mmCIF file of C-alpha atoms in Angstrom:
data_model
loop_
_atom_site.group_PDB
_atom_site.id
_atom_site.type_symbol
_atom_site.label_atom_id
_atom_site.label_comp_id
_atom_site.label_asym_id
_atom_site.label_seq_id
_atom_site.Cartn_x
_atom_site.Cartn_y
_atom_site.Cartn_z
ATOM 1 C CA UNK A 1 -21.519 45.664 -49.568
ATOM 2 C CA UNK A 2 -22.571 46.446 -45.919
ATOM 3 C CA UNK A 3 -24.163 43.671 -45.177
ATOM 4 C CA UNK A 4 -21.360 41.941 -46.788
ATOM 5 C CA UNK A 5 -18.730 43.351 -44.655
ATOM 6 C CA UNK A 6 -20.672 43.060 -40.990
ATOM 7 C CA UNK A 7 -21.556 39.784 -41.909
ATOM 8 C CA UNK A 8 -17.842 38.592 -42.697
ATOM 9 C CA UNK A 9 -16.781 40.594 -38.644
ATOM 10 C CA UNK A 10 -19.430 38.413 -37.331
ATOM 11 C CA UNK A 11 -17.963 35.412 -38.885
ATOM 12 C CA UNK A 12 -14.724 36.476 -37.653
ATOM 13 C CA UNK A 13 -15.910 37.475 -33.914
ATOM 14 C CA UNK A 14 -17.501 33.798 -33.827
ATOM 15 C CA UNK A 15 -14.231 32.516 -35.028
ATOM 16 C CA UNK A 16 -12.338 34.532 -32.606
ATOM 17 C CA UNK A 17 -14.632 33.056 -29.648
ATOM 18 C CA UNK A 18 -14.025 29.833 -30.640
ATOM 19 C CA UNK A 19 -10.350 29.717 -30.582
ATOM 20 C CA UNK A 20 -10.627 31.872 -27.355
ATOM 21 C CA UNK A 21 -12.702 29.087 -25.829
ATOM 22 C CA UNK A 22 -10.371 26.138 -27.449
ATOM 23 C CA UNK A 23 -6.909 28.000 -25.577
ATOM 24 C CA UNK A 24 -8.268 29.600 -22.268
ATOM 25 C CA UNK A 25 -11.475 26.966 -21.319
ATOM 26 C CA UNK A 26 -10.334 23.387 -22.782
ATOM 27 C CA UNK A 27 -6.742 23.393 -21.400
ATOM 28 C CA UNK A 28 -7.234 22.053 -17.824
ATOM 29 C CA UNK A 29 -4.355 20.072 -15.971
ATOM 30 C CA UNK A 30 -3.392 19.830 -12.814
ATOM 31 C CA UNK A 31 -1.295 22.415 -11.130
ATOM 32 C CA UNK A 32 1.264 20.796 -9.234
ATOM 33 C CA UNK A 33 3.119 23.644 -7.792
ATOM 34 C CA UNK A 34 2.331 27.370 -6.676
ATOM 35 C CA UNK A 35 4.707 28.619 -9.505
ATOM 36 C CA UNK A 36 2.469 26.540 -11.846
ATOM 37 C CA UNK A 37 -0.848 27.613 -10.452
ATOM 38 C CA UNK A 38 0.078 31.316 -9.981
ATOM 39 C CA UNK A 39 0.760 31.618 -13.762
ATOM 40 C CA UNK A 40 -2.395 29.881 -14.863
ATOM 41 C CA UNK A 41 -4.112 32.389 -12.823
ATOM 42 C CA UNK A 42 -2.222 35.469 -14.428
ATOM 43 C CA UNK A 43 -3.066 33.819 -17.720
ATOM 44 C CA UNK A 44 -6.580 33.247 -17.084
ATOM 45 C CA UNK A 45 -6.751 37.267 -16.053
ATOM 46 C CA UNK A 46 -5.037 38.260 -18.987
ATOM 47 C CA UNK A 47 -7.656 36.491 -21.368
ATOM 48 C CA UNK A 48 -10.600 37.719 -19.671
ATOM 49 C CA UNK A 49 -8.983 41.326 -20.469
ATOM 50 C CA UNK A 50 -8.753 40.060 -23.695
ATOM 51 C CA UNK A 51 -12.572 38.991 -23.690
ATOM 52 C CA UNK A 52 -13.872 42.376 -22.275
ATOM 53 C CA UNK A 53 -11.666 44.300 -24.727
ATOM 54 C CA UNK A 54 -13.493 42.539 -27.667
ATOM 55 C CA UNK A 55 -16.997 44.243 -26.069
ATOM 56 C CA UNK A 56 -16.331 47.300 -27.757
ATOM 57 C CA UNK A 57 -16.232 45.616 -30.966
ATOM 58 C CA UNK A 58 -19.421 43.892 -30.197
ATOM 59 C CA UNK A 59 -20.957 46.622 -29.238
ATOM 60 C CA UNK A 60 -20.393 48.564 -32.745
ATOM 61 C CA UNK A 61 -21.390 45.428 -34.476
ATOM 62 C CA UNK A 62 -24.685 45.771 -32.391
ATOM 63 C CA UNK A 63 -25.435 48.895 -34.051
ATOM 64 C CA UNK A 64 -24.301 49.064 -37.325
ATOM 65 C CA UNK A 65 -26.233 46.034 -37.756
ATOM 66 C CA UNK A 66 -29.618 48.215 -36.313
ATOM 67 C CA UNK A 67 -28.788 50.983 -38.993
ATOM 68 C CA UNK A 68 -28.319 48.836 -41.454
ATOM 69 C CA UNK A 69 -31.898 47.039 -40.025
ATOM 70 C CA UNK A 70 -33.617 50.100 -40.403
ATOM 71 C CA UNK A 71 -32.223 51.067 -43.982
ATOM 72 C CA UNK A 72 -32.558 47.250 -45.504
ATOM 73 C CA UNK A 73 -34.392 45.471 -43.286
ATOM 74 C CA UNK A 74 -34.180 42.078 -45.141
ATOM 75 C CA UNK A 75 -30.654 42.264 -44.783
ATOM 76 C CA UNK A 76 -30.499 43.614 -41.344
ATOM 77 C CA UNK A 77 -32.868 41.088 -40.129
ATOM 78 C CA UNK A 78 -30.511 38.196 -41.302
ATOM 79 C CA UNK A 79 -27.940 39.757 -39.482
ATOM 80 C CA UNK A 80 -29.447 40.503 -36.722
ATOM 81 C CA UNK A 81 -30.017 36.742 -36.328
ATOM 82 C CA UNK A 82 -26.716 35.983 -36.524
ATOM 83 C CA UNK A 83 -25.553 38.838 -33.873
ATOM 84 C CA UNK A 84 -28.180 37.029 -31.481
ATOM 85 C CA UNK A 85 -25.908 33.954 -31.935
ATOM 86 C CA UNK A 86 -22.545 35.782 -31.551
ATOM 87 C CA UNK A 87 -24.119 37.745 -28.344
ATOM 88 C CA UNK A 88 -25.227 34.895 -26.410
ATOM 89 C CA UNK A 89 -22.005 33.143 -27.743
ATOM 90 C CA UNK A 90 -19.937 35.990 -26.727
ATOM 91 C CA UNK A 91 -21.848 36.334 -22.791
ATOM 92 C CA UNK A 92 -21.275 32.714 -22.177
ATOM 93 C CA UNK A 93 -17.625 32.678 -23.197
ATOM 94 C CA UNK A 94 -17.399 35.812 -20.996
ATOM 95 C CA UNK A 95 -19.512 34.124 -17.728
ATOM 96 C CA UNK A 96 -16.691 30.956 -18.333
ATOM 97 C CA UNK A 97 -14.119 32.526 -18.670
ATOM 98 C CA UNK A 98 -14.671 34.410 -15.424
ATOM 99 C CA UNK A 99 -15.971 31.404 -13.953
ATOM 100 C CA UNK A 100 -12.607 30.059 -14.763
ATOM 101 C CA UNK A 101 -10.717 32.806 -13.498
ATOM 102 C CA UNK A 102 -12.467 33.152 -10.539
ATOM 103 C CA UNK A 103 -12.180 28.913 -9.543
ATOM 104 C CA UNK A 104 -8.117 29.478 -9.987
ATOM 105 C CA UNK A 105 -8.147 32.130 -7.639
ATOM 106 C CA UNK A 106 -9.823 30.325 -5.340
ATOM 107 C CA UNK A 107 -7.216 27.219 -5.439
ATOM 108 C CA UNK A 108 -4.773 30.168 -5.328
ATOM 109 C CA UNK A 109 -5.518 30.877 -1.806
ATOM 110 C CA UNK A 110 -6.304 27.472 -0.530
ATOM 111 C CA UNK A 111 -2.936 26.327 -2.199
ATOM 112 C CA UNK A 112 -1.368 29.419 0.307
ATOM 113 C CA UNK A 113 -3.502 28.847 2.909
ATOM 114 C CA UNK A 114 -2.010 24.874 2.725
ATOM 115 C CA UNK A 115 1.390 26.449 2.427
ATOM 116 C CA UNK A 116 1.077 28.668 5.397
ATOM 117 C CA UNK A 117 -0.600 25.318 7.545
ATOM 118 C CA UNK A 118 1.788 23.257 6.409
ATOM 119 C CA UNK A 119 4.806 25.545 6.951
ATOM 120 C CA UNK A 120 3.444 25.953 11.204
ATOM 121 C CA UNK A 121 3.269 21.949 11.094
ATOM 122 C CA UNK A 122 6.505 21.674 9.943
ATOM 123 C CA UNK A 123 8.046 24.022 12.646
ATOM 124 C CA UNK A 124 5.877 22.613 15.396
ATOM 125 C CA UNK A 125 7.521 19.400 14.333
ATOM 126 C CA UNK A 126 10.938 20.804 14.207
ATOM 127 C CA UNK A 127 10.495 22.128 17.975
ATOM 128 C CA UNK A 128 9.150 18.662 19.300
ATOM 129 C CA UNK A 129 11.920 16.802 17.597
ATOM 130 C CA UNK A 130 14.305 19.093 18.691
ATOM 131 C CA UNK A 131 13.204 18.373 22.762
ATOM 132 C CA UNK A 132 13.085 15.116 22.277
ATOM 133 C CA UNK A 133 16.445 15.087 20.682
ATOM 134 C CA UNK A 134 17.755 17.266 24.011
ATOM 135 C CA UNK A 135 16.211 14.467 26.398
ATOM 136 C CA UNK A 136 17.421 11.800 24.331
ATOM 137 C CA UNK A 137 20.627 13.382 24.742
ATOM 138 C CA UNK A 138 20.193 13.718 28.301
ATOM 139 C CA UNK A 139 19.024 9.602 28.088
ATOM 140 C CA UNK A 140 22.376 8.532 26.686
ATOM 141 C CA UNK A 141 24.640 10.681 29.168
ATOM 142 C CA UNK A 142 23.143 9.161 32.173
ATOM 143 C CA UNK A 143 23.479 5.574 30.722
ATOM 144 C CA UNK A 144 26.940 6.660 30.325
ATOM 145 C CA UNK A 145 27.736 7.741 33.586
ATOM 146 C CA UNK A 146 26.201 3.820 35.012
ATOM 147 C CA UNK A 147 29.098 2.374 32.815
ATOM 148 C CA UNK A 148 32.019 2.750 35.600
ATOM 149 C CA UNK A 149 30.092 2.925 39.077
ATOM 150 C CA UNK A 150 32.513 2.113 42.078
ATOM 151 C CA UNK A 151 31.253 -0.905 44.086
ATOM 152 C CA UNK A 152 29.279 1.138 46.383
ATOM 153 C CA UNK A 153 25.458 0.912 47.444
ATOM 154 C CA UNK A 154 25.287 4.562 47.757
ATOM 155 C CA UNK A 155 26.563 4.900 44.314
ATOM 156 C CA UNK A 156 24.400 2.042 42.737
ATOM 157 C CA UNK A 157 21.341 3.643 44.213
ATOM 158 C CA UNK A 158 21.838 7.267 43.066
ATOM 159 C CA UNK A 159 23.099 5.857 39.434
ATOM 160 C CA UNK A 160 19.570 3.752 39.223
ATOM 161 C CA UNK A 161 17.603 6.765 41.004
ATOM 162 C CA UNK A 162 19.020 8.839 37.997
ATOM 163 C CA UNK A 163 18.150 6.958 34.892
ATOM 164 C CA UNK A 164 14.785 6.114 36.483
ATOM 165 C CA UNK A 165 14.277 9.459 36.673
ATOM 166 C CA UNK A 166 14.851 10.130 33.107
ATOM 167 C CA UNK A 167 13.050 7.308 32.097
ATOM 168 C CA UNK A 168 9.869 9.220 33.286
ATOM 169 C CA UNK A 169 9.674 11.224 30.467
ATOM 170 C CA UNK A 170 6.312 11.871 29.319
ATOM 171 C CA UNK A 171 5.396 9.866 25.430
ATOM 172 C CA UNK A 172 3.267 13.436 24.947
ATOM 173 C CA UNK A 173 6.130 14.738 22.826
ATOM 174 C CA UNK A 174 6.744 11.866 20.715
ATOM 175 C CA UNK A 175 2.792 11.005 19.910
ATOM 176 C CA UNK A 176 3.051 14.880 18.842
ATOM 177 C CA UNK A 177 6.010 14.087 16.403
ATOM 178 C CA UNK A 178 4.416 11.162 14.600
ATOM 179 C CA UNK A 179 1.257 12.693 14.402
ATOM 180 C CA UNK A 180 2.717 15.496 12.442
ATOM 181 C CA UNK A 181 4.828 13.683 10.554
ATOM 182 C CA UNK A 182 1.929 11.444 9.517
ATOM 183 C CA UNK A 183 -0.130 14.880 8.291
ATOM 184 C CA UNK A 184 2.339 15.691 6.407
ATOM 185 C CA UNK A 185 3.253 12.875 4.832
ATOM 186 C CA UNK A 186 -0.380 12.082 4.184
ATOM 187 C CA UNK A 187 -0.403 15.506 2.327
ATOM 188 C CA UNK A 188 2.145 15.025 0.188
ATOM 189 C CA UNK A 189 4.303 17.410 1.418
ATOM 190 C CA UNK A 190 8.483 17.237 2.030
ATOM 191 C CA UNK A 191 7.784 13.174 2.222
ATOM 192 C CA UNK A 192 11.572 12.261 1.454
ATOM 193 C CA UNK A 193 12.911 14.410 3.938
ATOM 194 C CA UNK A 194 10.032 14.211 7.066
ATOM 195 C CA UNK A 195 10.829 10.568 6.538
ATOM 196 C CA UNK A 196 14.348 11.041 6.743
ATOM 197 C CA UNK A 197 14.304 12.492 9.749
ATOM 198 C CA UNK A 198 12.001 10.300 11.539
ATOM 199 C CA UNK A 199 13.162 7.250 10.582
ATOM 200 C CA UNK A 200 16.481 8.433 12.237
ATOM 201 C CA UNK A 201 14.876 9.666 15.502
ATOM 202 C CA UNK A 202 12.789 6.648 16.249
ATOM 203 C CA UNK A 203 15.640 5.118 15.441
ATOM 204 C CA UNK A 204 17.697 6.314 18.278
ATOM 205 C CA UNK A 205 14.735 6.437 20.343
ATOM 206 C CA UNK A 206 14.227 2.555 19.912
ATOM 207 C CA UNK A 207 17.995 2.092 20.495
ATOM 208 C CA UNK A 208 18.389 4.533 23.993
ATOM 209 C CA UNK A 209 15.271 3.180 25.414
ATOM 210 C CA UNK A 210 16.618 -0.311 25.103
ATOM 211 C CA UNK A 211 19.741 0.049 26.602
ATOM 212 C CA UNK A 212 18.747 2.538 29.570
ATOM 213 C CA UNK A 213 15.875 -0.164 30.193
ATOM 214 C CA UNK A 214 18.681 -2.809 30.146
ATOM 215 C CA UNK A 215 21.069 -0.881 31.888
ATOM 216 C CA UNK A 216 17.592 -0.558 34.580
ATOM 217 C CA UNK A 217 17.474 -3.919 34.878
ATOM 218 C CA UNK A 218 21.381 -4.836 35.094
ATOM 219 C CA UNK A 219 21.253 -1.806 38.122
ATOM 220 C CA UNK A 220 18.372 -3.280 39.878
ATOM 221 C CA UNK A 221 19.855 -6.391 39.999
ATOM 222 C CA UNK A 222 22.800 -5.380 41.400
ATOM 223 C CA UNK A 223 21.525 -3.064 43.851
ATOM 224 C CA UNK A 224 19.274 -6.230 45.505
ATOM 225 C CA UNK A 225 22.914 -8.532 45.472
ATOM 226 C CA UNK A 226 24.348 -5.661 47.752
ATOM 227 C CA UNK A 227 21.504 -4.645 49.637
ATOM 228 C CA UNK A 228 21.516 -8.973 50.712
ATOM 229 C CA UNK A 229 25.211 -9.052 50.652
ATOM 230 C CA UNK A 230 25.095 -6.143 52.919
ATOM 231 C CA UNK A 231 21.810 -7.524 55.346
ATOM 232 C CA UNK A 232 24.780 -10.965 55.166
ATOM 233 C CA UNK A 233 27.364 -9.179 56.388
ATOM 234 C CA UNK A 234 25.691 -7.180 59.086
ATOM 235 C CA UNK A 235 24.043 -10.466 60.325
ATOM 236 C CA UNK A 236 27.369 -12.068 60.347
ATOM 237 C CA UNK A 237 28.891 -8.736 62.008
ATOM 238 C CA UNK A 238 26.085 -8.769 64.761
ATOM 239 C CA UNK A 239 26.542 -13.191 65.292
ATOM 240 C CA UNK A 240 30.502 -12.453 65.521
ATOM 241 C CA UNK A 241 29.842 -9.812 68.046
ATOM 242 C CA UNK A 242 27.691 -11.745 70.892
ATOM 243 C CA UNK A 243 30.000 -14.315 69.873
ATOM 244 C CA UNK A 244 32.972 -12.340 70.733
ATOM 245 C CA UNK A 245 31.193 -10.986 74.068
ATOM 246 C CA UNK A 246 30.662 -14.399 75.113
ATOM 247 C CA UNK A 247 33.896 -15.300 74.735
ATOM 248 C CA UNK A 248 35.030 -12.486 76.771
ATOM 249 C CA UNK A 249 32.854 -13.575 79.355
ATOM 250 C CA UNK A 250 34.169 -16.590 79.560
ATOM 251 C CA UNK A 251 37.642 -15.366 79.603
ATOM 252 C CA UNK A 252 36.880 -12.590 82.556
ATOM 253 C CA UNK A 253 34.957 -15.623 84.545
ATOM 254 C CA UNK A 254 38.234 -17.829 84.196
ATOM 255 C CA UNK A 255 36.265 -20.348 82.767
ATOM 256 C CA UNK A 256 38.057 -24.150 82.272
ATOM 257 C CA UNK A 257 37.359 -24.298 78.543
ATOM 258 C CA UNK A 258 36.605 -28.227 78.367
ATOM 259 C CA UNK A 259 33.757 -26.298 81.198
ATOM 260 C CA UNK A 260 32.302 -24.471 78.031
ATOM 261 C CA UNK A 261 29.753 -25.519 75.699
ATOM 262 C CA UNK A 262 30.874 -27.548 72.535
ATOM 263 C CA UNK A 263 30.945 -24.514 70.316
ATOM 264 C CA UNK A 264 32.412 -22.222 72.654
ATOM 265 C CA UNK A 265 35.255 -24.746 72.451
#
């Protein structure tokens, strides 16, 4: 009846093991998110409890199958056959379910090492996007300010001197921004709204830079009509001046006029 009963708690520590193996080791998906991950974990630690509990048990199987070896040893030696089976049964579902455990605590802390990398890219991106945004601010207010210029060289010059100025911004900050926005985006992280928002900076990027480029342009070209209206008028000041001396001359002289070359006349 001994023999009986240790063989029917071996049967039912091999069936144990099996459905142990079936719901901790053959249900493997993919963890999408930390709150999914973290709970496999604290599952996977809460079976191999469960696992190492059952050792006690194993371990009185162990030896009241050896008593009942030494007492009946045809019947202990049958069971002790069997006990081989559960024991190495019962290591290897112990060595996979640590191995298990073990692998999700590892992709544990690369998921939060991913987090934390992925949480200083996004706040290094933040800080270039917000400079940019500040020049690009800056960009627009000096195109602005060339929209009403008074008809003045001095003022033309300073205006163009201005947004030229500007316009030397360094593309440092911006190959930052994309390249960051590309790593995470690559990664699979925030994609919707990384996209969002630099699909509406490059936007205004591509739109500033045109017009202050254009407004360039239209300034330059202004600025050389003055500057050769101006070298006109001083040439034409400067011809009207010996003219005007001559004339004078002529005048303190008493000079007949039909006496005076044709174009003094």
């Amino acid at each position: 009846e001994k023999a009986v009963n240790l063989k029917k708690d071996l049967a039912e520590m091999q069936e144990w093991m099996t459905q142990a193996e079936e719901e901790y080791l053959e249900k493997d998906f993919e963890y999408k998110s930390p709150e999914e991950l973290e709970n496999a974990v604290e599952e996977m630690k809460r079976a191999k409890e469960d696992v190492l509990q059952k050792e006690v048990r194993v371990k009185i199987l162990k030896d009241n199958i050896k008593m009942l070896a030494t007492k009946v040893p045809s019947s202990g030696h049958d069971l002790a056959t069997e006990l081989n089976v559960v024991l190495e049964n019962y290591q290897l579902l112990c060595n996979r379910i640590r191995g298990k455990c073990h692998t999700l605590e590892a992709r544990m802390i690369a998921l939060c090492l991913e987090i934390s990398e992925v949480w200083s890219c996004w706040i290094e991106l933040l800080q270039y996007l917000d400079l940019e945004t500040a020049w690009l601010n800056n960009l627009e207010e000096r195109v602005q300010m060339t929209g009403n210029l008074p008809d003045k060289l001095d003022a033309v010059n300073d205006a163009l001197e201005s947004l030229e100025s500007v316009l030397r911004h360094p593309a440092d900050n911006r190959t930052q921004i994309r390249e960051l926005g590309q790593t995470l985006i690559d990664g699979g992280i925030l994609d919707d709204i990384i996209s969002e928002k630099l699909e509406a900076f490059n936007a205004r990027y591509e739109e500033l830079s045109h017009l202050a480029v254009s407004r360039q342009i239209t300034l330059e070209q202004q600025l050389q009509t003055m500057r050769e209206t101006d070298h006109m008028l001083q040439v034409l000041q400067e011809s009207l001046g010996d003219l005007d001396r001559q004339l004078t001359s002529y005048l303190t002289d008493r000079i007949d006029a039909f006496q005076m070359p044709q174009e003094a006349q």
